Amino acid sequence: MILPAAHPLIDEVTLTTVVRRILDSKTATLSQWHADAIAHHIINNVTAGLWRIAGIANNGSEQLSWSVILKILHLQPKNVGSIFNSSQDPTHWNYWQREALIYTSGILDNLSGDLLAPRCFTVTQPSANILWLWLEDIQGSPGTTWDLERFGVAARHLGYLQGSYVMARSLPSESWLSRDWHRVWVSNIDNTALEAWREPTAWQHPLLKEIFSPNIGDRVMNLWSDRHTFLDAVDKAPHTLCHFDITPNNLFSRRNAYGDDQTVLIDWSFVGYGVLGEDIINLVLDSVFLLFVNGSSLIPLEKLVLEGYLAGLRSAGWNGDECVVRFTYTALAALHFGLIVGRLLKIVQNESRHSWLEQRFGRTFDDIIAARAIAITHGLELADEARLLLRFL
């Protein structure tokens, strides 16, 4: 469901300051402006609303157009039905102030020439437990409209950035950066829901019977048993700065003033310490899981992303063993998506959620389950590859 956002009470003094920064003018004044809510599905409870504010400013004898994105963050009471509850703990994977802090820290100001974050003009706090991020309104092509080849370009840009942290840059040391993201993700999985897959009567829904093989329960529980082995081995890979939510709806492509192709990455609420290969998991599998890329294109997409990412690492000077990156990708993709199967079973059994999902994705429930099953099945297949790779690390 798309939730309507309350209209923000915008202070024109603050807005004037923001507009002057956008236009790089010390004297611009507001002429006319309007604020429009950006329709979005609130998944992460940290986000309270998104607005595009646009208007005209007087700058001497000129009238100049401007626009800015207002992202509202808040600390919400815990919702027992959500896995995306916010936290006041700076070390928590979903610390509610992290995105504001990453922008004000300056860490995102100089990522690389090809992968960028939106400019942040200022952060304001209109009241307790609420922060407003005044962000650049990115003009470009959203990742939700990309062809497969552009995913490979984004992966190359990402590989160069993350390789540069291994080879030339010092990792930031801020205490509020997330840590052990996938270890925490896995620790929050309900293994009783996984156990249910060993009981055929629990998943006799026609959709599930057609999609999954009879040995699904054993494969899932074998992966669950291997979780600590996988996570411990992944920790030995080279560490870098990770975004942890690189999905098509958080990506844009654009050309700079010189005509160079750039990738812009938004929504930095999970940013923190990870390892090489960790961020491409969502870029590949979430693209199918969230129905941005057809499931039939999963393997070509995976190939393009892995090749692009490794090319980016090489261009940053990293000459390590490609098997290390491949293992990170296969092991964490298996844990992240293979173990989502427990939640899938709950969704299928909870018919009250079916229409909500159909409204959210604009697709039939059958289509939604089929896409998720493709990602889950591939995750389980990658677990087998991870076990083989582990022998050579």
mmCIF file of C-alpha atoms in Angstrom:
data_model
loop_
_atom_site.group_PDB
_atom_site.id
_atom_site.type_symbol
_atom_site.label_atom_id
_atom_site.label_comp_id
_atom_site.label_asym_id
_atom_site.label_seq_id
_atom_site.Cartn_x
_atom_site.Cartn_y
_atom_site.Cartn_z
ATOM 1 C CA MET A 1 0.000 0.000 0.000
ATOM 2 C CA ILE A 2 1.219 3.498 -0.791
ATOM 3 C CA LEU A 3 0.759 5.602 2.306
ATOM 4 C CA PRO A 4 -0.172 9.286 1.940
ATOM 5 C CA ALA A 5 2.350 11.587 3.583
ATOM 6 C CA ALA A 6 1.326 14.561 5.694
ATOM 7 C CA HIS A 7 2.252 17.812 3.974
ATOM 8 C CA PRO A 8 5.457 19.092 5.579
ATOM 9 C CA LEU A 9 5.369 22.526 7.196
ATOM 10 C CA ILE A 10 8.266 24.004 5.284
ATOM 11 C CA ASP A 11 10.151 26.943 6.734
ATOM 12 C CA GLU A 12 10.788 29.425 3.912
ATOM 13 C CA VAL A 13 13.994 30.657 5.550
ATOM 14 C CA THR A 14 15.403 27.129 5.397
ATOM 15 C CA LEU A 15 14.074 26.638 1.889
ATOM 16 C CA THR A 16 15.720 29.873 0.756
ATOM 17 C CA THR A 17 19.045 28.660 2.152
ATOM 18 C CA VAL A 18 18.644 25.368 0.296
ATOM 19 C CA VAL A 19 17.717 27.065 -2.984
ATOM 20 C CA ARG A 20 20.733 29.359 -2.760
ATOM 21 C CA ARG A 21 22.965 26.320 -2.363
ATOM 22 C CA ILE A 22 21.308 24.632 -5.329
ATOM 23 C CA LEU A 23 21.820 27.693 -7.516
ATOM 24 C CA ASP A 24 25.197 28.611 -5.998
ATOM 25 C CA SER A 25 23.882 32.103 -5.289
ATOM 26 C CA LYS A 26 24.092 34.198 -2.123
ATOM 27 C CA THR A 27 21.214 36.462 -3.060
ATOM 28 C CA ALA A 28 18.528 34.346 -4.777
ATOM 29 C CA THR A 29 15.016 34.766 -3.405
ATOM 30 C CA LEU A 30 11.960 32.561 -3.668
ATOM 31 C CA SER A 31 9.360 33.509 -6.223
ATOM 32 C CA GLN A 32 6.950 30.574 -6.331
ATOM 33 C CA TRP A 33 7.194 26.946 -5.303
ATOM 34 C CA HIS A 34 5.123 23.832 -4.616
ATOM 35 C CA ALA A 35 5.664 20.522 -2.828
ATOM 36 C CA ASP A 36 4.411 17.223 -4.266
ATOM 37 C CA ALA A 37 4.503 13.900 -2.438
ATOM 38 C CA ILE A 38 6.484 11.186 -4.228
ATOM 39 C CA ALA A 39 4.444 7.980 -4.260
ATOM 40 C CA HIS A 40 6.411 5.154 -2.683
ATOM 41 C CA HIS A 41 5.846 2.029 -0.657
ATOM 42 C CA ILE A 42 7.075 2.457 2.881
ATOM 43 C CA ILE A 43 9.023 -0.722 3.634
ATOM 44 C CA ASN A 44 11.686 0.633 5.960
ATOM 45 C CA ASN A 45 10.037 2.338 8.943
ATOM 46 C CA VAL A 46 12.867 4.880 9.104
ATOM 47 C CA THR A 47 11.371 6.751 6.138
ATOM 48 C CA ALA A 48 8.371 8.946 6.924
ATOM 49 C CA GLY A 49 7.914 10.587 3.545
ATOM 50 C CA LEU A 50 9.438 11.748 0.262
ATOM 51 C CA TRP A 51 8.661 15.065 -1.386
ATOM 52 C CA ARG A 52 9.768 16.868 -4.527
ATOM 53 C CA ILE A 53 9.793 20.618 -3.985
ATOM 54 C CA ALA A 54 10.176 22.758 -7.098
ATOM 55 C CA GLY A 55 9.806 26.372 -8.046
ATOM 56 C CA ILE A 56 11.242 29.574 -9.466
ATOM 57 C CA ALA A 57 13.831 31.814 -7.803
ATOM 58 C CA ASN A 58 14.736 35.421 -8.575
ATOM 59 C CA ASN A 59 18.474 35.815 -8.979
ATOM 60 C CA GLY A 60 19.234 39.388 -9.964
ATOM 61 C CA SER A 61 17.526 39.935 -13.292
ATOM 62 C CA GLU A 62 17.168 36.185 -13.885
ATOM 63 C CA GLN A 63 14.403 33.776 -13.006
ATOM 64 C CA LEU A 64 15.806 30.308 -12.412
ATOM 65 C CA SER A 65 14.039 26.956 -12.020
ATOM 66 C CA TRP A 66 15.083 24.666 -9.173
ATOM 67 C CA SER A 67 13.979 21.454 -7.497
ATOM 68 C CA VAL A 68 15.012 19.450 -4.441
ATOM 69 C CA ILE A 69 14.051 16.152 -2.816
ATOM 70 C CA LEU A 70 12.988 16.303 0.820
ATOM 71 C CA LYS A 71 13.415 12.951 2.564
ATOM 72 C CA ILE A 72 11.920 12.746 6.035
ATOM 73 C CA LEU A 73 13.413 10.316 8.555
ATOM 74 C CA HIS A 74 11.857 9.471 11.898
ATOM 75 C CA LEU A 75 12.218 7.146 14.850
ATOM 76 C CA GLN A 76 9.073 5.045 15.121
ATOM 77 C CA PRO A 77 7.794 2.784 17.901
ATOM 78 C CA LYS A 78 8.482 -0.868 17.186
ATOM 79 C CA ASN A 79 6.023 -2.620 14.886
ATOM 80 C CA VAL A 80 5.956 -6.319 15.767
ATOM 81 C CA GLY A 81 4.865 -7.175 12.218
ATOM 82 C CA SER A 82 7.838 -5.488 10.525
ATOM 83 C CA ILE A 83 11.387 -6.703 9.954
ATOM 84 C CA PHE A 84 12.483 -3.123 9.205
ATOM 85 C CA ASN A 85 12.040 -1.478 12.586
ATOM 86 C CA SER A 86 14.255 1.525 13.265
ATOM 87 C CA SER A 87 16.617 1.751 16.205
ATOM 88 C CA GLN A 88 18.275 4.399 18.375
ATOM 89 C CA ASP A 89 21.389 2.230 18.626
ATOM 90 C CA PRO A 90 24.091 3.601 16.266
ATOM 91 C CA THR A 91 25.494 0.088 15.764
ATOM 92 C CA HIS A 92 22.108 -1.341 14.739
ATOM 93 C CA TRP A 93 21.766 -2.250 11.059
ATOM 94 C CA ASN A 94 18.717 0.056 10.826
ATOM 95 C CA TYR A 95 19.878 3.000 12.938
ATOM 96 C CA TRP A 96 17.429 5.766 12.094
ATOM 97 C CA GLN A 97 19.932 8.643 11.816
ATOM 98 C CA ARG A 98 22.565 6.843 9.724
ATOM 99 C CA GLU A 99 21.600 8.276 6.343
ATOM 100 C CA ALA A 100 21.682 11.830 7.686
ATOM 101 C CA LEU A 101 25.078 11.182 9.265
ATOM 102 C CA ILE A 102 26.625 9.686 6.127
ATOM 103 C CA TYR A 103 25.665 12.809 4.193
ATOM 104 C CA THR A 104 26.896 15.299 6.785
ATOM 105 C CA SER A 105 30.126 13.336 7.387
ATOM 106 C CA GLY A 106 31.471 14.162 3.929
ATOM 107 C CA ILE A 107 32.178 10.477 3.189
ATOM 108 C CA LEU A 108 29.907 10.570 0.144
ATOM 109 C CA ASP A 109 31.335 13.783 -1.302
ATOM 110 C CA ASN A 110 34.178 12.046 -3.124
ATOM 111 C CA LEU A 111 33.156 8.498 -3.908
ATOM 112 C CA SER A 112 34.590 8.179 -7.420
ATOM 113 C CA GLY A 113 34.222 9.778 -10.801
ATOM 114 C CA ASP A 114 31.650 7.245 -11.990
ATOM 115 C CA LEU A 115 29.611 6.245 -8.922
ATOM 116 C CA LEU A 116 28.086 9.090 -6.951
ATOM 117 C CA ALA A 117 25.546 9.882 -4.257
ATOM 118 C CA PRO A 118 23.096 12.776 -4.510
ATOM 119 C CA ARG A 119 24.331 16.067 -3.114
ATOM 120 C CA CYS A 120 22.937 16.885 0.300
ATOM 121 C CA PHE A 121 22.314 20.614 0.663
ATOM 122 C CA THR A 122 21.546 20.477 4.377
ATOM 123 C CA VAL A 123 19.975 18.379 7.128
ATOM 124 C CA THR A 124 17.430 19.976 9.450
ATOM 125 C CA GLN A 125 15.612 18.745 12.542
ATOM 126 C CA PRO A 126 12.128 20.263 12.807
ATOM 127 C CA SER A 127 11.305 18.314 15.977
ATOM 128 C CA ALA A 128 12.566 15.532 18.215
ATOM 129 C CA ASN A 129 13.112 12.177 16.479
ATOM 130 C CA ILE A 130 12.563 13.701 13.026
ATOM 131 C CA LEU A 131 15.224 14.672 10.473
ATOM 132 C CA TRP A 132 14.801 16.275 7.056
ATOM 133 C CA LEU A 133 17.343 15.537 4.323
ATOM 134 C CA TRP A 134 17.416 18.126 1.530
ATOM 135 C CA LEU A 135 18.815 16.162 -1.408
ATOM 136 C CA GLU A 136 19.693 16.694 -5.032
ATOM 137 C CA ASP A 137 16.839 15.908 -7.423
ATOM 138 C CA ILE A 138 18.602 13.439 -9.726
ATOM 139 C CA GLN A 139 17.875 13.943 -13.407
ATOM 140 C CA GLY A 140 18.592 10.689 -15.187
ATOM 141 C CA SER A 141 17.291 7.267 -16.092
ATOM 142 C CA PRO A 142 16.076 5.224 -13.119
ATOM 143 C CA GLY A 143 17.435 1.709 -12.695
ATOM 144 C CA THR A 144 13.904 0.375 -13.019
ATOM 145 C CA THR A 145 14.070 1.214 -16.761
ATOM 146 C CA TRP A 146 17.594 -0.077 -17.523
ATOM 147 C CA ASP A 147 18.498 -2.749 -20.019
ATOM 148 C CA LEU A 148 20.716 -5.577 -18.802
ATOM 149 C CA GLU A 149 23.940 -4.057 -20.128
ATOM 150 C CA ARG A 150 23.518 -0.944 -17.977
ATOM 151 C CA PHE A 151 23.528 -3.147 -14.856
ATOM 152 C CA GLY A 152 26.968 -4.321 -15.914
ATOM 153 C CA VAL A 153 28.129 -0.706 -16.201
ATOM 154 C CA ALA A 154 26.839 0.066 -12.709
ATOM 155 C CA ALA A 155 28.623 -3.026 -11.392
ATOM 156 C CA ARG A 156 31.882 -1.818 -12.964
ATOM 157 C CA HIS A 157 31.485 1.590 -11.346
ATOM 158 C CA LEU A 158 30.785 -0.093 -8.013
ATOM 159 C CA GLY A 159 33.757 -2.430 -8.373
ATOM 160 C CA TYR A 160 36.109 0.480 -9.001
ATOM 161 C CA LEU A 161 34.882 2.329 -5.908
ATOM 162 C CA GLN A 162 35.026 -0.677 -3.611
ATOM 163 C CA GLY A 163 38.363 -1.794 -5.016
ATOM 164 C CA SER A 164 39.776 1.660 -4.335
ATOM 165 C CA TYR A 165 38.909 1.275 -0.651
ATOM 166 C CA VAL A 166 40.927 -1.927 -0.600
ATOM 167 C CA MET A 167 43.881 -0.564 -2.570
ATOM 168 C CA ALA A 168 44.196 3.160 -1.905
ATOM 169 C CA ARG A 169 41.604 4.619 0.449
ATOM 170 C CA SER A 170 41.269 4.327 4.181
ATOM 171 C CA LEU A 171 37.918 3.022 5.364
ATOM 172 C CA PRO A 172 35.992 5.565 7.446
ATOM 173 C CA SER A 173 35.962 4.866 11.183
ATOM 174 C CA GLU A 174 32.658 6.419 12.256
ATOM 175 C CA SER A 175 30.952 4.459 15.037
ATOM 176 C CA TRP A 176 27.512 4.664 13.406
ATOM 177 C CA LEU A 177 28.464 2.747 10.258
ATOM 178 C CA SER A 178 26.674 -0.612 10.108
ATOM 179 C CA ARG A 179 28.611 -3.788 10.858
ATOM 180 C CA ASP A 180 28.024 -7.494 10.177
ATOM 181 C CA TRP A 181 24.993 -6.659 8.041
ATOM 182 C CA HIS A 182 24.358 -10.127 6.656
ATOM 183 C CA ARG A 183 25.251 -11.875 9.903
ATOM 184 C CA VAL A 184 22.540 -9.857 11.650
ATOM 185 C CA TRP A 185 20.121 -10.445 8.747
ATOM 186 C CA VAL A 186 20.585 -14.201 9.039
ATOM 187 C CA SER A 187 20.300 -14.124 12.837
ATOM 188 C CA ASN A 188 16.816 -12.598 12.490
ATOM 189 C CA ILE A 189 15.518 -15.456 10.321
ATOM 190 C CA ASP A 190 12.827 -17.630 11.903
ATOM 191 C CA ASN A 191 14.205 -21.147 11.523
ATOM 192 C CA THR A 192 10.866 -22.688 12.558
ATOM 193 C CA ALA A 193 9.430 -21.341 9.298
ATOM 194 C CA LEU A 194 12.306 -23.068 7.498
ATOM 195 C CA GLU A 195 11.635 -26.361 9.288
ATOM 196 C CA ALA A 196 8.076 -26.257 7.932
ATOM 197 C CA TRP A 197 9.440 -26.968 4.454
ATOM 198 C CA ARG A 198 10.335 -30.477 5.576
ATOM 199 C CA GLU A 199 6.632 -31.203 6.022
ATOM 200 C CA PRO A 200 5.036 -31.583 2.568
ATOM 201 C CA THR A 201 1.589 -30.908 4.003
ATOM 202 C CA ALA A 202 2.745 -27.424 5.000
ATOM 203 C CA TRP A 203 3.414 -26.300 1.450
ATOM 204 C CA GLN A 204 0.803 -28.049 -0.647
ATOM 205 C CA HIS A 205 -0.430 -24.791 -2.106
ATOM 206 C CA PRO A 206 -0.721 -25.350 -5.893
ATOM 207 C CA LEU A 207 1.744 -22.555 -6.595
ATOM 208 C CA LEU A 208 4.434 -24.028 -4.367
ATOM 209 C CA LYS A 209 3.940 -27.618 -5.543
ATOM 210 C CA GLU A 210 4.497 -26.559 -9.136
ATOM 211 C CA ILE A 211 7.621 -24.519 -8.395
ATOM 212 C CA PHE A 212 9.679 -26.388 -5.806
ATOM 213 C CA SER A 213 11.124 -29.891 -5.818
ATOM 214 C CA PRO A 214 10.257 -32.439 -3.093
ATOM 215 C CA ASN A 215 13.712 -32.133 -1.500
ATOM 216 C CA ILE A 216 13.326 -28.385 -0.874
ATOM 217 C CA GLY A 217 13.089 -28.863 2.892
ATOM 218 C CA ASP A 218 16.381 -30.732 3.145
ATOM 219 C CA ARG A 219 18.176 -28.188 0.942
ATOM 220 C CA VAL A 220 16.922 -25.294 3.033
ATOM 221 C CA MET A 221 17.916 -26.885 6.337
ATOM 222 C CA ASN A 222 21.341 -27.864 4.983
ATOM 223 C CA LEU A 223 21.886 -24.226 4.093
ATOM 224 C CA TRP A 224 20.733 -23.178 7.546
ATOM 225 C CA SER A 225 23.269 -25.584 9.069
ATOM 226 C CA ASP A 226 26.034 -24.079 6.918
ATOM 227 C CA ARG A 227 25.243 -20.469 7.796
ATOM 228 C CA HIS A 228 28.061 -19.913 10.325
ATOM 229 C CA THR A 229 30.618 -21.653 8.108
ATOM 230 C CA PHE A 230 29.684 -19.390 5.194
ATOM 231 C CA LEU A 231 29.638 -16.206 7.274
ATOM 232 C CA ASP A 232 32.966 -16.939 8.949
ATOM 233 C CA ALA A 233 34.613 -17.592 5.575
ATOM 234 C CA VAL A 234 33.119 -14.422 4.049
ATOM 235 C CA ASP A 235 34.608 -12.342 6.876
ATOM 236 C CA LYS A 236 38.097 -13.209 5.584
ATOM 237 C CA ALA A 237 37.511 -11.415 2.267
ATOM 238 C CA PRO A 238 38.920 -7.877 1.751
ATOM 239 C CA HIS A 239 36.811 -5.301 3.569
ATOM 240 C CA THR A 240 35.301 -2.260 1.901
ATOM 241 C CA LEU A 241 32.498 0.278 2.220
ATOM 242 C CA CYS A 242 29.103 -1.210 1.289
ATOM 243 C CA HIS A 243 25.667 0.226 0.599
ATOM 244 C CA PHE A 244 23.691 -3.012 1.288
ATOM 245 C CA ASP A 245 20.597 -2.024 -0.720
ATOM 246 C CA ILE A 246 21.665 -1.682 -4.349
ATOM 247 C CA THR A 247 18.379 -2.403 -6.088
ATOM 248 C CA PRO A 248 17.058 -0.864 -9.330
ATOM 249 C CA ASN A 249 14.809 1.589 -7.464
ATOM 250 C CA ASN A 250 17.877 3.034 -5.730
ATOM 251 C CA LEU A 251 19.861 3.584 -8.945
ATOM 252 C CA PHE A 252 20.012 6.233 -11.656
ATOM 253 C CA SER A 253 22.220 6.669 -14.695
ATOM 254 C CA ARG A 254 23.114 10.040 -16.170
ATOM 255 C CA ARG A 255 25.724 11.888 -18.229
ATOM 256 C CA ASN A 256 27.898 14.569 -16.690
ATOM 257 C CA ALA A 257 28.842 17.831 -18.367
ATOM 258 C CA TYR A 258 31.598 16.041 -20.298
ATOM 259 C CA GLY A 259 29.290 13.300 -21.550
ATOM 260 C CA ASP A 260 30.683 10.637 -19.217
ATOM 261 C CA ASP A 261 28.331 7.910 -18.019
ATOM 262 C CA GLN A 262 27.695 8.030 -14.266
ATOM 263 C CA THR A 263 25.789 5.868 -11.797
ATOM 264 C CA VAL A 264 24.005 7.639 -8.944
ATOM 265 C CA LEU A 265 23.117 5.598 -5.867
ATOM 266 C CA ILE A 266 20.462 6.817 -3.425
ATOM 267 C CA ASP A 267 19.159 5.635 -0.020
ATOM 268 C CA TRP A 268 22.259 5.163 2.132
ATOM 269 C CA SER A 269 20.457 4.128 5.324
ATOM 270 C CA PHE A 270 22.293 0.777 5.680
ATOM 271 C CA VAL A 271 25.799 1.926 4.708
ATOM 272 C CA GLY A 272 28.702 0.361 6.554
ATOM 273 C CA TYR A 273 31.496 -2.196 6.544
ATOM 274 C CA GLY A 274 31.236 -5.164 4.198
ATOM 275 C CA VAL A 275 33.443 -7.200 1.868
ATOM 276 C CA LEU A 276 34.165 -7.331 -1.842
ATOM 277 C CA GLY A 277 31.273 -8.915 -3.729
ATOM 278 C CA GLU A 278 28.669 -8.325 -1.037
ATOM 279 C CA ASP A 279 26.851 -5.419 -2.682
ATOM 280 C CA ILE A 280 26.243 -7.126 -6.027
ATOM 281 C CA ILE A 281 23.916 -9.678 -4.392
ATOM 282 C CA ASN A 282 20.974 -7.275 -4.315
ATOM 283 C CA LEU A 283 21.856 -5.826 -7.701
ATOM 284 C CA VAL A 284 21.311 -9.252 -9.248
ATOM 285 C CA LEU A 285 18.763 -11.151 -7.182
ATOM 286 C CA ASP A 286 16.605 -8.315 -5.863
ATOM 287 C CA SER A 287 16.167 -7.142 -9.449
ATOM 288 C CA VAL A 288 14.285 -10.395 -10.113
ATOM 289 C CA PHE A 289 12.776 -10.811 -6.634
ATOM 290 C CA LEU A 290 11.202 -7.331 -6.858
ATOM 291 C CA LEU A 291 10.052 -7.898 -10.471
ATOM 292 C CA PHE A 292 12.228 -5.246 -12.099
ATOM 293 C CA VAL A 293 13.951 -7.853 -14.302
ATOM 294 C CA ASN A 294 12.247 -10.890 -15.799
ATOM 295 C CA GLY A 295 13.293 -14.127 -14.138
ATOM 296 C CA SER A 296 14.322 -15.578 -17.506
ATOM 297 C CA SER A 297 17.120 -12.971 -17.604
ATOM 298 C CA LEU A 298 18.589 -13.849 -14.206
ATOM 299 C CA ILE A 299 21.606 -15.795 -15.495
ATOM 300 C CA PRO A 300 22.600 -13.241 -18.190
ATOM 301 C CA LEU A 301 22.167 -10.459 -15.621
ATOM 302 C CA GLU A 302 24.343 -12.294 -13.116
ATOM 303 C CA LYS A 303 27.074 -12.799 -15.719
ATOM 304 C CA LEU A 304 27.080 -9.136 -16.742
ATOM 305 C CA VAL A 305 27.169 -7.908 -13.152
ATOM 306 C CA LEU A 306 29.967 -10.240 -12.043
ATOM 307 C CA GLU A 307 32.080 -9.446 -15.108
ATOM 308 C CA GLY A 308 31.492 -5.713 -14.707
ATOM 309 C CA TYR A 309 32.265 -5.770 -11.001
ATOM 310 C CA LEU A 310 35.512 -7.699 -11.469
ATOM 311 C CA ALA A 311 36.539 -5.325 -14.272
ATOM 312 C CA GLY A 312 35.975 -2.416 -11.888
ATOM 313 C CA LEU A 313 38.074 -4.071 -9.192
ATOM 314 C CA ARG A 314 40.892 -4.639 -11.677
ATOM 315 C CA SER A 315 40.806 -1.027 -12.848
ATOM 316 C CA ALA A 316 41.181 0.037 -9.194
ATOM 317 C CA GLY A 317 44.339 -2.049 -8.969
ATOM 318 C CA TRP A 318 42.998 -5.103 -7.140
ATOM 319 C CA ASN A 319 44.654 -8.271 -8.421
ATOM 320 C CA GLY A 320 43.294 -10.744 -5.909
ATOM 321 C CA ASP A 321 41.751 -14.147 -6.529
ATOM 322 C CA GLU A 322 38.410 -13.863 -8.344
ATOM 323 C CA CYS A 323 37.237 -16.928 -6.425
ATOM 324 C CA VAL A 324 37.137 -14.785 -3.273
ATOM 325 C CA VAL A 325 34.579 -12.464 -4.848
ATOM 326 C CA ARG A 326 32.672 -15.355 -6.374
ATOM 327 C CA PHE A 327 32.526 -17.105 -2.993
ATOM 328 C CA THR A 328 31.245 -13.988 -1.225
ATOM 329 C CA TYR A 329 28.581 -13.609 -3.877
ATOM 330 C CA THR A 330 27.438 -17.234 -3.851
ATOM 331 C CA ALA A 331 27.540 -17.718 -0.069
ATOM 332 C CA LEU A 332 25.737 -14.513 0.875
ATOM 333 C CA ALA A 333 23.257 -14.725 -2.000
ATOM 334 C CA ALA A 334 22.403 -18.226 -0.787
ATOM 335 C CA LEU A 335 21.877 -17.080 2.788
ATOM 336 C CA HIS A 336 20.027 -13.888 1.887
ATOM 337 C CA PHE A 337 17.682 -15.328 -0.721
ATOM 338 C CA GLY A 338 17.689 -19.076 -0.152
ATOM 339 C CA LEU A 339 16.528 -18.569 3.433
ATOM 340 C CA ILE A 340 13.768 -16.143 2.444
ATOM 341 C CA VAL A 341 11.795 -19.280 1.618
ATOM 342 C CA GLY A 342 10.408 -19.280 5.180
ATOM 343 C CA ARG A 343 8.834 -15.879 4.654
ATOM 344 C CA LEU A 344 7.529 -16.993 1.268
ATOM 345 C CA LEU A 345 5.590 -19.812 2.898
ATOM 346 C CA LYS A 346 4.030 -17.420 5.392
ATOM 347 C CA ILE A 347 2.994 -15.038 2.611
ATOM 348 C CA VAL A 348 1.343 -17.801 0.597
ATOM 349 C CA GLN A 349 -0.529 -19.075 3.639
ATOM 350 C CA ASN A 350 -1.665 -15.576 4.698
ATOM 351 C CA GLU A 351 -4.298 -14.833 2.048
ATOM 352 C CA SER A 352 -5.060 -11.419 3.550
ATOM 353 C CA ARG A 353 -1.679 -10.242 2.213
ATOM 354 C CA HIS A 354 -2.220 -11.353 -1.371
ATOM 355 C CA SER A 355 -4.188 -8.336 -2.549
ATOM 356 C CA TRP A 356 -1.747 -5.994 -0.771
ATOM 357 C CA LEU A 357 1.136 -7.489 -2.731
ATOM 358 C CA GLU A 358 -0.805 -7.300 -5.992
ATOM 359 C CA GLN A 359 -1.489 -3.616 -5.356
ATOM 360 C CA ARG A 360 2.106 -2.908 -4.460
ATOM 361 C CA PHE A 361 3.666 -4.555 -7.512
ATOM 362 C CA GLY A 362 0.839 -4.141 -9.994
ATOM 363 C CA ARG A 363 1.111 -7.847 -10.853
ATOM 364 C CA THR A 364 -0.880 -10.970 -10.089
ATOM 365 C CA PHE A 365 -0.040 -12.916 -6.952
ATOM 366 C CA ASP A 366 1.036 -15.850 -9.115
ATOM 367 C CA ASP A 367 3.545 -13.633 -10.942
ATOM 368 C CA ILE A 368 4.926 -12.320 -7.645
ATOM 369 C CA ILE A 369 5.416 -15.780 -6.167
ATOM 370 C CA ALA A 370 6.964 -17.086 -9.374
ATOM 371 C CA ALA A 371 9.562 -14.281 -9.415
ATOM 372 C CA ARG A 372 10.437 -14.840 -5.773
ATOM 373 C CA ALA A 373 10.690 -18.568 -6.309
ATOM 374 C CA ILE A 374 13.197 -18.032 -9.132
ATOM 375 C CA ALA A 375 15.408 -15.936 -6.843
ATOM 376 C CA ILE A 376 15.063 -18.419 -3.966
ATOM 377 C CA THR A 377 15.792 -21.453 -6.141
ATOM 378 C CA HIS A 378 18.853 -19.746 -7.582
ATOM 379 C CA GLY A 379 19.998 -18.884 -4.073
ATOM 380 C CA LEU A 380 19.845 -22.556 -3.112
ATOM 381 C CA GLU A 381 21.780 -23.490 -6.252
ATOM 382 C CA LEU A 382 24.442 -20.919 -5.363
ATOM 383 C CA ALA A 383 24.780 -22.590 -1.953
ATOM 384 C CA ASP A 384 26.051 -25.709 -3.726
ATOM 385 C CA GLU A 385 28.601 -23.624 -5.624
ATOM 386 C CA ALA A 386 29.679 -21.879 -2.412
ATOM 387 C CA ARG A 387 30.409 -25.245 -0.788
ATOM 388 C CA LEU A 388 32.647 -26.189 -3.701
ATOM 389 C CA LEU A 389 34.465 -22.848 -3.702
ATOM 390 C CA LEU A 390 35.049 -23.070 0.017
ATOM 391 C CA ARG A 391 37.373 -26.010 -0.563
ATOM 392 C CA PHE A 392 39.771 -23.821 -2.529
ATOM 393 C CA LEU A 393 39.880 -20.808 -0.211
#
